[in-house]
Coordinates of C-alpha atoms in Angstrom, one line a residue:
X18 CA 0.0 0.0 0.0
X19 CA 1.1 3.5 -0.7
X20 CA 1.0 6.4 2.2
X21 CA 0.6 9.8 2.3
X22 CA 4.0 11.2 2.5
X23 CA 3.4 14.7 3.3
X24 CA 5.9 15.5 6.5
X25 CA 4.8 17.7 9.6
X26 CA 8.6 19.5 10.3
X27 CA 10.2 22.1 12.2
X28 CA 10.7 24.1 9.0
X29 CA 7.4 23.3 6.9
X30 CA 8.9 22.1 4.1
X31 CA 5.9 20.5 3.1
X32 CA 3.5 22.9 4.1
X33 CA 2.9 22.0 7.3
X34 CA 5.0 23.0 9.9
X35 CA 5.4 21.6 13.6
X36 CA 3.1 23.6 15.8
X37 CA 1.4 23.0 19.4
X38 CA -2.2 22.1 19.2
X39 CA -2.4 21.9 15.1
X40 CA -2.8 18.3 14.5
X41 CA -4.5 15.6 16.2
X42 CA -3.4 11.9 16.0
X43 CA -6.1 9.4 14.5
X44 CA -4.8 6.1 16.0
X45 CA -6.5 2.8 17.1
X46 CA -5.4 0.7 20.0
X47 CA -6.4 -2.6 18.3
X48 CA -4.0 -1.6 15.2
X49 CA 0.0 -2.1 16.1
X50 CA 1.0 0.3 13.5
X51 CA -1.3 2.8 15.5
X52 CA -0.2 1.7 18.9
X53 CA 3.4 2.3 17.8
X54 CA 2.5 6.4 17.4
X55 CA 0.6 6.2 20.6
X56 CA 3.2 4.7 22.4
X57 CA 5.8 7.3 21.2
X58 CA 2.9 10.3 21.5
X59 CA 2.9 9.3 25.1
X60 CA 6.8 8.8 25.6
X61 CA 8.3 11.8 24.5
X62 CA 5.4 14.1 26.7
X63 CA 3.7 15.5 23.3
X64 CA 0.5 15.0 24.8
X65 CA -0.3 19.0 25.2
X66 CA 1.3 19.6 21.5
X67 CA -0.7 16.2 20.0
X68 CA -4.3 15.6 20.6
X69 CA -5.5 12.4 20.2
X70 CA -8.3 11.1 19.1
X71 CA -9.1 7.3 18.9
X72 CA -11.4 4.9 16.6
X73 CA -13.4 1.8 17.6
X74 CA -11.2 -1.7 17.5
X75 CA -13.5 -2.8 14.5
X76 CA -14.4 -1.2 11.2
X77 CA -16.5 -2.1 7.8
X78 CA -15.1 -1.8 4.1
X79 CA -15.7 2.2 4.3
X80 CA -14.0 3.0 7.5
X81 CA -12.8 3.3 10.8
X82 CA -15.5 4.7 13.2
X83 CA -15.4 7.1 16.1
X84 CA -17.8 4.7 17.9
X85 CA -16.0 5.1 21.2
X86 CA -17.2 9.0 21.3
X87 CA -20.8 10.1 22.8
X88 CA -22.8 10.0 19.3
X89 CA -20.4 8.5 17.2
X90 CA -19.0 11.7 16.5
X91 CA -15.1 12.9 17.5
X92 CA -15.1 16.2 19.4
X93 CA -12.4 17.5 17.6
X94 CA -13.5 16.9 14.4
X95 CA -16.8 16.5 14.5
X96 CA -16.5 13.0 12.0
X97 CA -18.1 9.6 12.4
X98 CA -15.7 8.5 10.0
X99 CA -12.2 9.2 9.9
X100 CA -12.8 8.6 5.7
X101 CA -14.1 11.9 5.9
X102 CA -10.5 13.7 7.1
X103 CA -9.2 11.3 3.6
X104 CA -12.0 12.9 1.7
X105 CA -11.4 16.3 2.7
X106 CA -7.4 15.7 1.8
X107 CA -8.6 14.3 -1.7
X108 CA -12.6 13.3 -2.8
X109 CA -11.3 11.0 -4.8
X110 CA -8.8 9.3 -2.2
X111 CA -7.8 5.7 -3.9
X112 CA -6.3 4.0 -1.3
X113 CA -7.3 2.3 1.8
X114 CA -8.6 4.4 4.8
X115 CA -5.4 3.3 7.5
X116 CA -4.4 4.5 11.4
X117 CA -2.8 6.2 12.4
X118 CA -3.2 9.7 10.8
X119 CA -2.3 12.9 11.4
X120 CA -5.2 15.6 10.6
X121 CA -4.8 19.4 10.4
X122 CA -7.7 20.8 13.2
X123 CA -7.8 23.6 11.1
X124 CA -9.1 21.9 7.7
X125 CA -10.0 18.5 8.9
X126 CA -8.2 17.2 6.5
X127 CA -5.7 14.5 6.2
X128 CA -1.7 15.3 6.6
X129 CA -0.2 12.4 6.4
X130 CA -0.6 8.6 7.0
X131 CA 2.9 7.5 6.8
X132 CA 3.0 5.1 10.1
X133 CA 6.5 4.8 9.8
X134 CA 7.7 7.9 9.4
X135 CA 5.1 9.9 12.0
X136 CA 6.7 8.6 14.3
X137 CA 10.5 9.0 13.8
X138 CA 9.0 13.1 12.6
X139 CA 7.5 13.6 16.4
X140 CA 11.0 12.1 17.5
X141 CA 12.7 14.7 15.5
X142 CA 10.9 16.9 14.2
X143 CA 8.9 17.9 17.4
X144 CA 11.5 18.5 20.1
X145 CA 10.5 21.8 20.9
X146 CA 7.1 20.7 22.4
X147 CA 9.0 17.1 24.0
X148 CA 8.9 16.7 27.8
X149 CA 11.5 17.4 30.3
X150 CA 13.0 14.0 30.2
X151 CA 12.2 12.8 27.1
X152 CA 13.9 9.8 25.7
X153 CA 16.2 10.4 22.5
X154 CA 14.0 7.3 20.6
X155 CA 16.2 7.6 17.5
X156 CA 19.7 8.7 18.1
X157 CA 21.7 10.2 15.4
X158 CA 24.4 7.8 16.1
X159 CA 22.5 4.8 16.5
X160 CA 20.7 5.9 13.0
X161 CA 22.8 3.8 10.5
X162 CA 22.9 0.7 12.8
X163 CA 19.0 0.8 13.6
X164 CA 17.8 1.1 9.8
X165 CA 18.6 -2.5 8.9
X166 CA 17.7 -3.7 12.7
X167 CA 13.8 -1.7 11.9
X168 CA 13.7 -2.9 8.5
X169 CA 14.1 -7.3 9.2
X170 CA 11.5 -6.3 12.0
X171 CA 8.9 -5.2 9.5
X172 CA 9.4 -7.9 6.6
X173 CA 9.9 -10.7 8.6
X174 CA 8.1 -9.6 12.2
X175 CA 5.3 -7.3 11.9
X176 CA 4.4 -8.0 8.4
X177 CA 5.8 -11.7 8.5
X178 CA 2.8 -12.2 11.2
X179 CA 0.3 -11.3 8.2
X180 CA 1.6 -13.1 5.6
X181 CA 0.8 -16.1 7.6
X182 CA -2.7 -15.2 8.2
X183 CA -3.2 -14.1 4.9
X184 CA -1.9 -16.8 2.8
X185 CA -3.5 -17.6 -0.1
X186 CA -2.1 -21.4 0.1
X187 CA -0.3 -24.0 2.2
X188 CA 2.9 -23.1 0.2
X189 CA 3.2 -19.7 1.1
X190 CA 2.1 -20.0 4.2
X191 CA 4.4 -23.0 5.3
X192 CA 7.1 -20.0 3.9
X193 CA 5.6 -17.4 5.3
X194 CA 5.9 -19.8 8.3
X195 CA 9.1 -20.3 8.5
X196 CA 10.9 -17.1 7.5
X197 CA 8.8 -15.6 10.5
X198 CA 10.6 -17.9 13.0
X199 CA 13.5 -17.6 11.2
X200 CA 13.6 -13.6 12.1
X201 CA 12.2 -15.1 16.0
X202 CA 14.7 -17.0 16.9
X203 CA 17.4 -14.3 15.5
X204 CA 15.6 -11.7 17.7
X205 CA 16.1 -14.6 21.0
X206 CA 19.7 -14.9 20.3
X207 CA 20.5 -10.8 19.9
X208 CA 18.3 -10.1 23.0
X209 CA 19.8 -12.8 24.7
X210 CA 23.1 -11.1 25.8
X211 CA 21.4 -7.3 25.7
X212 CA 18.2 -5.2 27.3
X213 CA 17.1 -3.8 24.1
X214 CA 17.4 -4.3 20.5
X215 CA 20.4 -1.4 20.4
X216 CA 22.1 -1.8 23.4
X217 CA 21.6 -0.5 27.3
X218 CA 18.3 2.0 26.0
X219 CA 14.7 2.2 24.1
X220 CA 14.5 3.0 21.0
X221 CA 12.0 3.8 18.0
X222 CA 13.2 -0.1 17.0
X223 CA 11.8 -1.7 20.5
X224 CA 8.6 0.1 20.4
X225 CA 8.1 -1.0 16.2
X226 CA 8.7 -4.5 17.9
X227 CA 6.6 -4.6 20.9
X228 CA 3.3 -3.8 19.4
X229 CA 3.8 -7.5 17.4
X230 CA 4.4 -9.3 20.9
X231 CA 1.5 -7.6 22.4
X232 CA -0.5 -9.3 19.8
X233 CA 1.0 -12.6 19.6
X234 CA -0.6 -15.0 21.9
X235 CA -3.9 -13.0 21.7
X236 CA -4.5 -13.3 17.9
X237 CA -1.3 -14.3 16.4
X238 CA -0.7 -17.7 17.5
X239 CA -4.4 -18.6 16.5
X240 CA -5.7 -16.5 14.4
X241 CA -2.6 -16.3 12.4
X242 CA -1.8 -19.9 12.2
X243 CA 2.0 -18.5 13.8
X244 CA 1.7 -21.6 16.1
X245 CA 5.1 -23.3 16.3
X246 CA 5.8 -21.6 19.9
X247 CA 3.4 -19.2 21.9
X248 CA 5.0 -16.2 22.7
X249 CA 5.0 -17.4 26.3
X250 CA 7.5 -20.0 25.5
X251 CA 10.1 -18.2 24.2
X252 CA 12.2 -17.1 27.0
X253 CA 14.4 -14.4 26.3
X254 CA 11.1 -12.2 24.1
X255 CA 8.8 -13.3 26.4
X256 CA 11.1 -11.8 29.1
X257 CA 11.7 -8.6 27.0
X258 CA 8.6 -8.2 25.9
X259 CA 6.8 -7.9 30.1
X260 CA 10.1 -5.9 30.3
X261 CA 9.1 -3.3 27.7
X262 CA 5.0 -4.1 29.2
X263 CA 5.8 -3.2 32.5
X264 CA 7.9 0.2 31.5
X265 CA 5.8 2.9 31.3
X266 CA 4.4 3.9 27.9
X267 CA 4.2 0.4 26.7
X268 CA 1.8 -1.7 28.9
X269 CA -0.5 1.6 29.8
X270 CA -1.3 2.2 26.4
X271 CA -2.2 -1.7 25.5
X272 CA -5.9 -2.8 25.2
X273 CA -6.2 -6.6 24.8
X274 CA -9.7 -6.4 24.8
X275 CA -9.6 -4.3 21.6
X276 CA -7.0 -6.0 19.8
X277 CA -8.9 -9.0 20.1
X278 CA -11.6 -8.0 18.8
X279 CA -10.5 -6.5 16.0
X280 CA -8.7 -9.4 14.6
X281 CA -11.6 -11.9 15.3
X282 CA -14.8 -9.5 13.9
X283 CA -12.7 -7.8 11.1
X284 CA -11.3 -10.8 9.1
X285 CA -14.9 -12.7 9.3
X286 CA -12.9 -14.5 6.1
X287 CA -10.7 -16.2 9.1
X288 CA -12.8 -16.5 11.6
X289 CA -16.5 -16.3 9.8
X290 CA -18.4 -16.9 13.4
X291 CA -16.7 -13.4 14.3
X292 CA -16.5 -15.4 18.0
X293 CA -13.9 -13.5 20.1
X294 CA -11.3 -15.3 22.1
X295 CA -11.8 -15.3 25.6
X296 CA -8.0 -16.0 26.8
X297 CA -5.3 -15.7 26.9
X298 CA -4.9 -15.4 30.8
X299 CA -2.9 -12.1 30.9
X300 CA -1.9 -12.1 34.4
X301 CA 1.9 -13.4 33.7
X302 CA 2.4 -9.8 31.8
X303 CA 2.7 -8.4 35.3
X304 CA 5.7 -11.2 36.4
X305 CA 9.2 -10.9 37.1
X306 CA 11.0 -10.7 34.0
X307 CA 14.7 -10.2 35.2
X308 CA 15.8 -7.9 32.5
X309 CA 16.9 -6.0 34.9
X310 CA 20.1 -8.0 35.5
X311 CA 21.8 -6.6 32.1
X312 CA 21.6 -3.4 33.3
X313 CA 21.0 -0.5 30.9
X314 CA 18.5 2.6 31.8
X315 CA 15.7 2.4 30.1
X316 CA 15.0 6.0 28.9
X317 CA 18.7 6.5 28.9
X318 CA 19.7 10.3 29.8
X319 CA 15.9 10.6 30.3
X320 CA 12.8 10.2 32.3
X321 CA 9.7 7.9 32.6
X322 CA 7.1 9.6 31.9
X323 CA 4.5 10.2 34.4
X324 CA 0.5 9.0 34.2
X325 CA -1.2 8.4 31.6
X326 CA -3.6 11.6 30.9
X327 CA -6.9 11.8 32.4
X328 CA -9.5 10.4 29.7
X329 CA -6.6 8.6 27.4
X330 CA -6.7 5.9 29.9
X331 CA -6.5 1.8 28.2
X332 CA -10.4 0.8 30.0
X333 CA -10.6 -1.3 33.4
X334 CA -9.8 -4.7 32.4
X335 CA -8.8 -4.6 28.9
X336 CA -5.2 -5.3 30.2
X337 CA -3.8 -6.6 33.2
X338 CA -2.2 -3.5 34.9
X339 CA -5.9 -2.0 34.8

């Protein structure tokens, strides 16, 4: 799928320059592209620059639906569908309808949908409105290192998962199969000896990384047919993975209840009875994981941030720290 590649940067070279209460994130908690802005939205304290609005965990052909809101309707922009924002960008928009988004409050239009590049642009572009503390998510000397580190991740990880799922036969997907695990048991062995992916510290490449493991035993493992091992029984991401749940950012911004249901009622062509999952038990996201004994600091020369803001809260139950 193409993207929207319009940028929001400190100098507007694109017409749309980084400013304080301009834009508002479109994202969805069930989606792992959209949890990755979210997650980064919340780490580097853009919160008061950013708003935030957020979509229902399921959607039809058309859209994704503000069904969360009172009426259907966002505040902000006063949609029921965030189609509308890709309509008022273009009336003839082509492509699919995606989170997350950046909209312009000002026009209600679509900026940009480019998931992988909004959030390395509110990691660079945006540090005049970043927290006290803020962690450097992408640093400049890291840069060259975490490009090829980011880009196995989303062919073989975060896209690998779907090209089980979706596999049109048992070929591809006993391929699609294997190259996944492949990438999984690559990502046991570097994590094995280190905290995170690039050494002692987060970065943009843990966060593109944790929204897969979130998922996997809720909908992957299953729904995806990505069955050789539950997440649960491989040590060393199983580990990493409560690490980065229990940090804050990560866990606090995780709906289970949404992702599930997103998977299970969207792709009726996988699971036609729409029936929702009742497990996975999701108490052992809260256990001793041990990381700690490699050492590192996870927000490096910065801060955790503090809680979550008032009415962006993940909903009683819908994860295990709730």
């Amino acid at each position: 799928m193409q993207y929207v590649a319009t940028r929001i940067t400190a100098d507007g070279r694109d017409g749309f320059a980084v400013e304080a209460g301009r834009y508002r994130l479109i994202a969805a908690r069930a989606c792992p592209w959209a949890n990755r802005a979210i997650i980064v939205r919340r780490l580097l304290g853009l919160e008061d620059a950013i708003s935030m609005g957020l979509t229902g965990p399921t959607h039809d052909q058309r859209s994704w639906t503000f069904d969360l809101d009172p009426g259907g309707v966002d505040p902000v922009l006063g949609y029921e569908r965030l189609q509308q924002a890709y309509f008022a960008f273009d009336p003839d928009y082509p492509r699919g309808i995606t989170v997350p988004a950046f909209v312009d409050e000002t026009t209600k239009a679509l900026v940009t949908n480019d998931f992988a590049q909004m959030t390395l642009d509110m990691s660079t572009e945006w540090t005049a409105f970043h927290r006290d503390g803020a962690p450097d998510l992408y640093p400049e000397h890291l840069r060259d290192e975490m490009a090829p580190v980011m880009k196995r991740i989303f062919t073989e990880v975060n896209n690998g998962v779907y090209r089980c799922g979706f596999a049109g036969s048992q070929e591809t997907y006993e391929a699609a199969y294997d190259r996944l695990f492949v990438a999984l048991d690559w990502l046991e062995e570097r994590l094995a000896t280190q905290r995170y992916l690039m050494g002692d510290s987060i970065t943009e490449a843990d966060v593109r990384l944790f929204t897969t493991l979130a998922r996997f035993d809720a909908v992957y493992h299953g729904h995806f047919k990505c069955n050789r091992q539950k997440l649960t029984e491989m040590p060393v991401l199983w580990a990493y993975a409560r690490d980065l749940f229990q940090t804050p950012g990560f866990g606090d911004t995780t709906d289970f209840e949404q992702i599930k249901k997103h998977y299970y009622v969207v792709h009726s062509d996988i699971n036609p009875t729409q029936i929702v999952p009742k497990g996975p038990d999701l108490a052992g996201w809260l256990t001793p994981h041990h990381r700690e004994e490699l050492g590192g600091r996870p927000f490096g020369d910065g801060t955790a941030p503090g809680p979550v803001r008032a009415g962006e809260e993940v909903p009683a139950g819908a994860n295990p720290a709730s």
